[in-house]
């Protein structure tokens, strides 16, 4: 089953979210509108809005309240991607030119600032102090993580713990908070929205590990960028870390540097794929997935719960 | 009288703000701490916290509530400076190397994101939805202004209205909001905090026009960067706009481009200074100052009001 099919009962609400996303980035600045629209139209799975909406189904769900949180979380995600592309010097994302390549680093920086400010503006429609504290705290953690990611580039003496902390801040926190804020916006009690947070956290960890595996195993066509891009950019992920446990591959991986081209590391990618590191990474992702599914058991039965289970399982198996 | 002397009765509270600023930017990331601390210690007048505190004196002033707003506004200002230095390719600010020159553009981008997120976190201690709406809306306006400023660089066919809109977003809005949020945090009623907003707006406009004049008339030592830097960077301010009303100077100014060095424009700077443009700019600043002082008349009498008047007048006359 395709991801979109799993939450087809949300279709009309997802359409509202898409329209609201477009409405929100309207501005008198043409340049800013174009750069933001470009990022928006590059697509993406809109997985954060989906989590917001599904979590909202555990409370008093009103799409006109929920849409503020759903759109805000997607915009925050977009803003962080625009800034990340500056850091990664990335010219392509999802097969589309990035803002920093289509315009330049400076436009990308302010576009990110603008999109982030729009997200905050939407969030102020949620008049719950706890929601704002959670979001602001997450933003602090995410920016600490972004700096850490720069420091960890091409640092080959890091361990799995460094990696896990990094992906927590890079991905899992924002998915966790998507679930939690969706629940808070629909008036869900604390014990339940904290459980939804933990579900989102574990799913987010699993999701990012799979993403990092696919960067090695998938094709340039499916990824929208050359396979092995992470390693080439010095981003040491689970497959590389497991492979480095074997001395001879470690020596090869440590040779990777920023002056190399994709074809220079194709041999190293093959070595990693043959080393068993991919299987170990899948097992790591599975551990998180299992924890997510266990937490789901503690939630009240409803259609959203079933969908969250389907999505979590899908994430653990996806091949693209 | 020196600026600091005018609000000496706030000294112990200003010290609390300084300590809180340092406390806030503590983080496990050394790099981030250093980059933030560097920006913090580069100094500045802390004029926004002073406005926050003074506006708070019109209501139920509690420094432990006020400090959240005061520190948040200074951090937002700091964050925008760090990002602006990337755009301006500025190596010096207030005589100190900028984050982007001491580290690099990427570190500067994330340091700005981090400092901004800290500001948001502090603001969540103010549980008043109106305060958050005002701040978020201001951040949107400020980022639209930042992009506009890039587009307006070296665009010599702009007029005074373009300039005024730019400095509104660049400076006046954040000072206006400092006054307004300081008042809101101390429970001041709407009619009064809106008046304080307008006072801050006019003072901010006056302040920025003077700043732009000083960039032409002051010395490299006092500015911490070469005189004429604005024009050299393509930032067309009031003195240049008034001078361009005279055809022959216009033709000279239009030759300015990004490949020039400070010494290449020293002749143009002299022409502008002799053209009467500086006097016209002072008169423009004075118009805003008068409006600010008129609004002050409508406020209840207290020590803070007297201080706001002193500061406003000082700003209109300052020579550095």
XYZ file of C-alpha atoms in Angstrom:
640
model
C 0.000 0.000 0.000
C 1.203 3.479 -0.831
C 1.781 5.940 2.012
C -0.913 8.310 0.781
C -3.492 5.523 0.714
C -3.015 4.922 4.417
C -4.467 8.248 5.376
C -6.927 8.705 2.509
C -9.661 9.525 5.052
C -7.678 12.728 5.707
C -7.611 13.722 2.027
C -9.894 16.739 2.255
C -7.968 18.002 5.289
C -4.634 17.466 3.578
C -5.930 19.572 0.685
C -6.787 22.335 3.150
C -3.222 22.128 4.471
C -1.756 22.391 0.948
C -3.881 25.463 0.181
C -2.983 27.023 3.516
C 0.722 26.430 2.845
C 0.434 28.351 -0.422
C -1.670 31.110 1.156
C 0.784 31.565 4.006
C 3.849 32.239 1.897
C 2.171 34.987 -0.095
C 4.131 38.199 0.453
C 4.676 41.544 -1.208
C 8.290 40.502 -1.895
C 8.314 38.672 -5.212
C 11.751 37.245 -4.638
C 10.774 35.853 -1.266
C 7.531 34.451 -2.651
C 9.314 32.754 -5.516
C 12.024 31.279 -3.313
C 9.490 30.021 -0.759
C 7.098 28.701 -3.405
C 10.006 26.921 -5.047
C 10.755 25.103 -1.796
C 7.103 24.346 -1.220
C 6.580 22.935 -4.690
C 9.681 20.772 -4.492
C 7.237 18.577 -2.604
C 8.106 16.165 0.110
C 5.886 13.721 1.886
C 4.192 16.271 4.183
C 4.695 13.637 6.839
C 4.771 16.184 9.690
C 1.312 17.610 8.879
C -0.016 14.062 8.637
C 1.310 13.276 12.124
C -0.156 16.528 13.452
C -3.595 15.680 12.087
C -3.549 12.049 13.200
C -2.480 13.015 16.724
C -5.278 15.584 16.760
C -7.776 12.771 16.206
C -7.198 11.673 19.821
C -8.888 14.869 21.024
C -11.460 17.411 19.866
C -10.369 17.640 16.254
C -11.150 20.895 14.442
C -9.325 21.237 11.126
C -9.409 25.039 11.376
C -7.423 24.829 14.598
C -5.284 21.871 13.512
C -4.247 23.461 10.225
C -2.269 26.138 12.074
C -0.080 23.529 13.743
C 0.165 21.298 10.669
C 1.230 24.127 8.364
C 3.579 25.597 10.979
C 5.417 22.304 11.432
C 5.802 21.806 7.678
C 7.103 25.372 7.311
C 9.636 24.848 10.118
C 10.790 21.700 8.360
C 11.038 23.616 5.044
C 12.967 26.457 6.670
C 15.490 24.059 8.161
C 15.954 22.341 4.773
C 16.648 25.682 3.094
C 19.310 26.469 5.702
C 20.716 22.938 5.577
C 21.214 23.167 1.816
C 23.461 26.176 2.429
C 25.555 24.158 4.876
C 25.681 21.087 2.648
C 26.400 23.160 -0.444
C 23.602 21.108 -1.967
C 22.515 21.986 -5.495
C 19.766 19.415 -5.681
C 17.042 18.271 -3.306
C 14.396 15.794 -4.458
C 15.770 16.273 -7.965
C 15.024 20.023 -7.904
C 17.585 22.835 -7.697
C 17.820 24.169 -4.129
C 17.156 27.810 -3.199
C 20.849 28.337 -2.580
C 21.722 27.039 -6.062
C 18.839 28.761 -7.892
C 19.478 32.078 -6.102
C 22.366 32.159 -3.618
C 23.348 31.449 -0.001
C 22.202 34.847 1.201
C 18.735 34.579 -0.309
C 18.522 31.064 1.121
C 19.403 32.329 4.606
C 16.701 34.993 4.624
C 14.159 32.745 2.919
C 14.665 30.299 5.775
C 14.273 33.121 8.321
C 11.104 34.301 6.600
C 9.495 30.865 6.355
C 10.342 30.216 9.989
C 8.785 33.525 11.071
C 5.612 32.614 9.150
C 5.466 29.359 11.069
C 5.675 31.227 14.370
C 2.942 33.579 13.267
C 0.619 30.662 12.545
C 1.448 29.009 15.845
C 0.295 32.087 17.754
C -3.243 31.044 16.799
C -2.819 28.255 19.342
C -3.344 29.992 22.663
C -1.715 27.389 24.854
C 1.522 28.400 26.618
C 2.701 24.772 26.861
C 2.608 24.429 23.073
C 4.853 27.456 22.613
C 7.319 26.305 25.253
C 7.604 22.887 23.617
C 8.114 24.371 20.167
C 10.685 26.976 21.268
C 12.630 24.393 23.226
C 12.641 22.129 20.165
C 13.974 24.948 17.997
C 16.874 25.480 20.417
C 17.696 21.762 20.324
C 17.439 21.648 16.541
C 19.888 24.551 16.125
C 22.352 23.030 18.584
C 22.090 19.873 16.475
C 22.740 21.794 13.279
C 26.000 23.202 14.608
C 26.951 19.760 15.947
C 26.396 18.323 12.490
C 28.905 20.772 11.032
C 31.456 19.871 13.706
C 30.932 16.146 13.118
C 31.570 16.343 9.370
C 34.427 14.106 8.195
C 35.081 13.287 11.902
C 35.707 9.579 11.516
C 36.377 8.832 15.189
C 32.735 9.309 16.160
C 30.500 6.551 17.487
C 26.912 5.407 17.153
C 25.881 7.533 20.141
C 27.052 10.718 18.367
C 25.039 9.658 15.331
C 21.891 8.901 17.305
C 22.044 12.217 19.139
C 22.455 13.968 15.804
C 19.462 12.325 14.115
C 17.375 12.919 17.217
C 17.875 16.660 16.783
C 17.838 16.576 13.009
C 14.637 14.569 12.535
C 13.107 12.732 15.481
C 12.420 15.773 17.686
C 10.363 17.569 15.062
C 8.281 14.475 14.300
C 7.805 13.860 18.043
C 6.692 17.454 18.491
C 4.390 17.217 15.455
C 2.541 14.428 17.263
C 2.575 16.209 20.609
C 1.459 19.618 19.353
C -1.235 18.067 17.193
C -2.560 16.415 20.339
C -2.253 19.570 22.451
C -4.068 21.634 19.817
C -7.041 19.282 20.086
C -7.050 19.418 23.885
C -5.593 15.983 24.588
C -4.552 15.415 28.230
C -0.888 15.474 29.195
C -0.292 11.746 29.748
C -1.601 11.029 26.259
C 0.211 13.818 24.384
C 3.473 12.770 26.040
C 2.891 9.232 24.804
C 2.272 10.559 21.300
C 5.518 12.516 21.602
C 7.416 9.315 22.407
C 5.724 7.494 19.533
C 6.806 10.288 17.179
C 10.317 10.259 18.556
C 10.804 6.527 17.947
C 9.194 6.673 14.504
C 11.413 9.649 13.660
C 14.569 7.792 14.669
C 13.521 4.758 12.614
C 12.610 7.002 9.674
C 15.972 8.793 9.624
C 17.976 5.571 9.907
C 16.101 4.186 6.886
C 16.730 7.471 5.063
C 20.432 7.091 5.783
C 20.394 3.481 4.560
C 18.636 4.465 1.327
C 21.355 7.033 0.656
C 23.640 4.004 0.130
C 21.258 1.457 -1.381
C 18.923 3.489 -3.575
C 19.449 4.946 -7.041
C 20.248 8.499 -8.094
C 16.872 8.617 -9.845
C 14.898 7.696 -6.728
C 16.970 9.892 -4.410
C 17.096 12.970 -6.632
C 20.836 13.195 -5.850
C 23.783 10.827 -6.323
C 23.829 7.744 -4.051
C 26.473 8.031 -1.322
C 25.961 11.809 -1.052
C 25.915 11.697 2.746
C 29.322 10.093 3.033
C 30.734 12.302 0.305
C 29.601 15.354 2.290
C 31.224 13.980 5.427
C 27.933 13.054 7.063
C 28.801 9.783 8.809
C 25.617 7.728 9.195
C 24.735 4.314 10.614
C 25.859 2.186 7.623
C 29.285 3.866 7.551
C 29.638 3.579 11.341
C 28.823 -0.157 11.337
C 31.161 -0.741 8.384
C 33.962 1.093 10.194
C 33.821 -1.540 12.932
C 35.783 -3.594 10.409
C 39.338 -2.265 10.328
C 40.075 -2.554 6.616
C 36.902 -0.703 5.529
C 37.564 1.926 8.196
C 40.871 2.811 6.537
C 39.114 3.255 3.189
C 36.269 5.339 4.600
C 38.695 7.619 6.415
C 40.138 8.641 3.063
C 36.875 10.325 2.062
C 37.221 14.098 1.855
C 35.411 17.094 0.467
C 37.434 17.179 -2.736
C 36.138 13.841 -3.936
C 33.478 13.294 -6.610
C 30.703 10.640 -6.479
C 32.679 8.281 -8.739
C 35.677 8.426 -6.363
C 33.745 6.707 -3.602
C 31.742 4.145 -5.594
C 34.196 1.446 -4.503
C 33.796 2.408 -0.833
C 29.993 2.370 -1.184
C 30.212 -1.183 -2.562
C 32.440 -2.265 0.331
C 29.958 -0.845 2.847
C 27.045 -2.583 1.118
C 28.866 -5.926 1.202
C 29.990 -5.578 4.826
C 26.685 -6.396 6.530
C 26.430 -2.797 7.725
C 23.172 -2.248 5.850
C 21.556 -5.212 7.621
C 22.775 -3.960 10.989
C 21.346 -0.527 10.228
C 17.985 -2.054 9.346
C 18.059 -3.914 12.670
C 18.766 -0.631 14.473
C 15.834 1.032 12.738
C 13.678 -1.964 13.671
C 14.496 -1.533 17.347
C 13.074 1.970 17.262
C 10.116 0.858 15.195
C 9.258 -1.826 17.772
C 9.376 0.745 20.566
C 7.040 2.973 18.581
C 4.570 0.133 18.039
C 4.684 -0.811 21.732
C 3.732 2.730 22.743
C 0.861 2.668 20.267
C -0.622 -0.250 22.210
C -1.127 2.117 25.157
C -3.244 4.528 23.096
C -7.067 4.412 22.880
C -8.426 2.539 19.848
C -9.494 4.636 16.874
C -8.933 4.991 13.167
C -5.980 7.348 13.690
C -4.209 4.756 15.834
C -4.549 2.158 13.105
C -3.176 4.649 10.587
C -0.247 5.574 12.815
C 0.569 1.865 13.030
C 0.381 1.463 9.243
C 2.601 4.504 8.683
C 5.146 3.364 11.260
C 5.362 -0.065 9.650
C 5.569 1.437 6.192
C 8.443 3.649 7.307
C 10.302 0.622 8.606
C 10.027 -1.163 5.269
C 10.126 1.565 2.667
C 12.542 1.184 -0.204
C 12.485 4.812 -1.427
C 24.912 63.751 29.679
C 25.885 60.253 28.679
C 23.182 57.812 27.593
C 23.872 55.439 30.482
C 23.489 58.222 33.041
C 19.941 58.858 31.877
C 18.702 55.550 33.129
C 21.052 55.090 36.081
C 18.046 54.306 38.296
C 17.732 51.097 36.242
C 21.357 50.074 36.855
C 20.693 47.072 39.075
C 18.048 45.812 36.627
C 20.367 46.316 33.662
C 22.941 44.205 35.502
C 20.343 41.470 35.897
C 19.726 41.655 32.136
C 23.453 41.361 31.360
C 23.802 38.299 33.609
C 20.679 36.757 32.120
C 22.034 37.322 28.591
C 25.180 35.385 29.482
C 23.225 32.642 31.272
C 20.882 32.195 28.348
C 23.525 31.490 25.721
C 25.165 28.735 27.757
C 24.960 25.510 25.752
C 26.693 22.162 25.522
C 28.045 23.185 22.117
C 31.321 25.014 22.693
C 31.416 26.421 19.205
C 27.913 27.835 19.529
C 28.665 29.239 22.977
C 31.822 30.927 21.734
C 30.179 32.389 18.654
C 27.205 33.662 20.674
C 29.357 34.985 23.508
C 31.534 36.730 20.957
C 28.497 38.572 19.590
C 27.242 39.348 23.085
C 30.561 40.763 24.236
C 30.968 42.891 21.136
C 28.665 45.096 23.178
C 26.174 47.520 21.804
C 24.025 49.982 23.626
C 21.428 47.463 24.881
C 18.939 50.110 23.865
C 16.157 47.595 23.272
C 16.274 46.167 26.827
C 16.289 49.727 28.170
C 13.113 50.521 26.203
C 11.514 47.282 27.403
C 12.218 48.142 31.039
C 11.154 51.775 30.777
C 7.891 50.847 29.077
C 7.327 48.281 31.817
C 7.416 51.106 34.369
C 3.983 52.224 33.114
C 2.457 49.054 34.566
C 3.088 46.512 37.315
C 6.846 46.247 36.915
C 8.450 42.988 38.037
C 12.038 42.625 36.864
C 11.762 38.829 36.923
C 8.982 39.041 34.364
C 10.468 41.984 32.460
C 13.873 40.358 32.049
C 12.404 37.683 29.782
C 11.209 40.279 27.299
C 14.282 42.494 27.638
C 16.730 39.647 27.041
C 14.588 38.179 24.244
C 14.515 41.478 22.339
C 18.283 41.941 22.666
C 18.855 38.365 21.472
C 16.582 38.895 18.466
C 18.557 42.019 17.639
C 21.832 40.086 18.026
C 20.581 37.243 15.842
C 19.626 39.646 13.078
C 23.052 41.330 13.245
C 24.802 37.965 12.899
C 22.731 37.180 9.788
C 23.147 40.713 8.417
C 26.928 40.443 8.645
C 26.735 37.437 6.345
C 24.749 39.455 3.810
C 26.964 42.514 4.092
C 30.114 40.413 3.947
C 31.096 42.484 6.984
C 34.366 41.586 8.698
C 34.054 44.187 11.443
C 31.218 45.352 13.669
C 31.853 47.834 16.456
C 35.563 47.338 15.803
C 35.327 43.590 16.512
C 35.594 40.768 13.984
C 32.125 39.442 13.091
C 31.050 35.811 13.596
C 31.155 35.260 9.840
C 34.747 36.534 9.637
C 35.979 34.819 12.828
C 34.309 31.532 11.881
C 32.417 31.421 8.566
C 29.064 32.148 6.935
C 27.649 28.760 7.829
C 28.478 29.044 11.517
C 27.055 32.572 11.454
C 23.807 31.334 9.926
C 23.255 28.665 12.587
C 24.460 30.922 15.406
C 21.770 33.386 14.364
C 19.178 30.581 14.272
C 20.257 29.401 17.711
C 20.227 32.856 19.328
C 16.815 33.514 17.808
C 15.446 30.213 19.148
C 16.739 31.138 22.626
C 14.844 34.410 22.395
C 11.636 32.553 21.576
C 12.191 30.207 24.473
C 12.471 33.147 26.885
C 9.394 34.807 25.451
C 7.291 31.728 26.221
C 7.554 32.804 29.882
C 5.160 35.598 28.957
C 1.791 33.878 28.862
C -0.037 36.489 26.830
C -1.169 35.466 23.337
C -1.151 39.095 22.112
C 2.551 39.421 22.921
C 3.399 36.387 20.811
C 1.270 37.528 17.904
C 2.966 40.928 17.904
C 6.429 39.427 18.051
C 5.814 36.810 15.340
C 4.293 39.401 13.047
C 7.310 41.639 13.593
C 9.678 38.807 12.711
C 7.833 38.265 9.416
C 8.093 41.985 8.604
C 11.772 42.066 9.570
C 12.619 39.158 7.270
C 10.680 40.666 4.367
C 12.737 43.816 5.008
C 15.978 41.867 4.978
C 15.270 40.459 1.532
C 14.157 43.888 0.324
C 17.456 45.317 1.527
C 19.349 42.838 -0.651
C 17.203 43.740 -3.663
C 17.705 47.466 -3.062
C 21.503 47.240 -2.976
C 23.191 49.458 -5.586
C 19.703 50.271 -6.922
C 20.215 53.976 -7.473
C 16.751 54.727 -8.824
C 15.090 54.297 -5.435
C 13.396 57.086 -3.524
C 13.066 58.249 0.069
C 9.938 56.143 0.538
C 11.852 52.954 -0.272
C 14.469 54.000 2.261
C 11.932 54.782 4.997
C 10.146 51.476 4.524
C 13.484 49.714 4.755
C 14.589 51.367 8.001
C 11.150 50.804 9.475
C 11.633 47.079 9.075
C 15.342 47.120 9.822
C 15.218 49.148 13.047
C 12.055 51.004 13.972
C 9.738 47.987 14.250
C 11.919 46.182 16.772
C 12.269 49.303 18.956
C 8.521 49.929 18.707
C 7.851 46.346 19.733
C 10.396 46.585 22.570
C 8.286 49.393 24.031
C 5.012 47.633 23.361
C 6.002 44.220 24.710
C 7.630 45.780 27.783
C 4.309 47.450 28.477
C 2.267 44.312 27.781
C 4.497 42.249 30.077
C 3.685 44.615 32.944
C -0.041 44.498 32.238
C -0.438 47.932 30.649
C -3.811 48.513 28.937
C -4.085 48.429 25.143
C -4.481 52.166 24.448
C -1.299 52.870 26.385
C 0.869 50.055 24.969
C -0.148 51.094 21.460
C 1.004 54.634 22.245
C 4.304 53.275 23.520
C 4.598 51.304 20.278
C 4.184 54.506 18.269
C 6.696 56.328 20.446
C 9.215 53.510 19.841
C 8.502 53.519 16.130
C 9.237 57.250 15.748
C 12.317 57.088 17.976
C 13.544 54.103 15.988
C 13.151 55.941 12.687
C 15.001 58.960 14.074
C 17.688 56.695 15.522
C 18.365 54.884 12.245
C 18.487 58.098 10.204
C 21.117 59.470 12.610
C 22.997 56.179 12.349
C 22.983 56.527 8.584
C 24.209 60.134 8.828
C 27.051 59.131 11.165
C 28.200 56.554 8.638
C 29.155 59.550 6.480
C 30.235 62.108 9.094
C 31.936 60.079 11.811
C 35.436 58.591 11.950
C 36.581 55.034 11.375
C 37.668 54.928 15.031
C 34.251 55.899 16.386
C 32.336 53.695 13.917
C 34.509 50.606 14.252
C 34.453 50.355 10.430
C 35.490 52.701 7.592
C 33.292 55.792 7.109
C 31.112 55.510 4.019
C 30.717 51.744 4.446
C 26.981 51.868 3.796
C 27.353 53.460 0.388
C 30.280 51.211 -0.474
C 28.090 48.185 0.277
C 25.334 49.575 -1.917
C 23.095 50.526 1.001
C 21.569 53.797 -0.203
C 20.615 55.878 2.860
C 19.076 59.319 3.442
C 22.245 61.418 2.872
C 22.954 59.696 -0.456
C 19.297 60.009 -1.528
C 19.180 63.746 -0.748
C 22.521 64.292 -2.487
C 21.259 62.452 -5.556
C 18.564 65.091 -5.949
C 21.404 67.128 -7.414
C 22.165 65.772 -10.873
C 25.947 66.051 -10.912
C 26.407 64.207 -7.584
C 23.905 61.586 -8.714
C 26.124 60.672 -11.646
C 29.085 60.221 -9.276
C 27.148 58.158 -6.745
C 25.808 55.876 -9.469
C 29.373 54.834 -10.256
C 29.714 53.156 -6.853
C 29.957 49.386 -7.129
C 30.950 46.395 -5.065
C 34.480 46.260 -6.452
C 35.453 49.624 -4.961
C 37.573 50.156 -1.845
C 36.934 52.835 0.846
C 39.530 55.164 -0.682
C 37.795 55.007 -4.077
C 34.713 56.745 -2.709
C 36.317 59.318 -0.391
C 35.709 61.994 -3.013
C 32.038 61.072 -3.320
C 31.668 61.122 0.482
C 33.087 64.675 0.512
C 30.670 65.754 -2.225
C 27.730 64.371 -0.273
C 28.883 66.107 2.921
C 29.177 69.449 1.093
C 25.834 69.120 -0.688
C 23.553 69.989 2.233
C 22.298 66.384 2.275
C 23.517 65.836 5.833
C 21.491 68.830 7.078
C 18.401 67.587 5.244
C 18.851 64.173 6.812
C 19.097 65.714 10.279
C 15.859 67.591 9.573
C 14.201 64.321 8.555
C 15.355 62.670 11.767
C 14.046 65.682 13.693
C 10.575 65.281 12.200
C 10.365 61.772 13.617
C 11.836 62.901 16.911
C 9.173 65.592 17.277
C 6.440 63.057 16.633
C 7.934 60.816 19.309
C 8.005 63.675 21.829
C 4.413 64.640 21.022
C 3.217 61.118 21.776
C 5.112 61.181 25.058
C 2.943 64.110 26.153
C -0.057 61.783 26.078
C 1.526 59.364 28.586
C 1.047 59.502 32.370
C 3.773 61.378 34.259
C 6.483 59.259 35.877
C 10.227 58.881 36.032
C 10.259 56.516 33.041
C 8.489 59.098 30.885
C 11.131 61.697 31.726
C 13.838 59.170 30.858
C 12.190 58.237 27.566
C 12.162 61.941 26.707
C 15.855 62.311 27.606
C 16.794 59.264 25.543
C 14.744 60.411 22.561
C 16.382 63.840 22.620
C 19.819 62.303 23.075
C 19.242 60.058 20.073
C 18.331 63.078 17.967
C 21.563 64.851 18.849
C 24.121 62.111 19.252
C 27.392 62.473 17.430
C 28.548 58.828 17.734
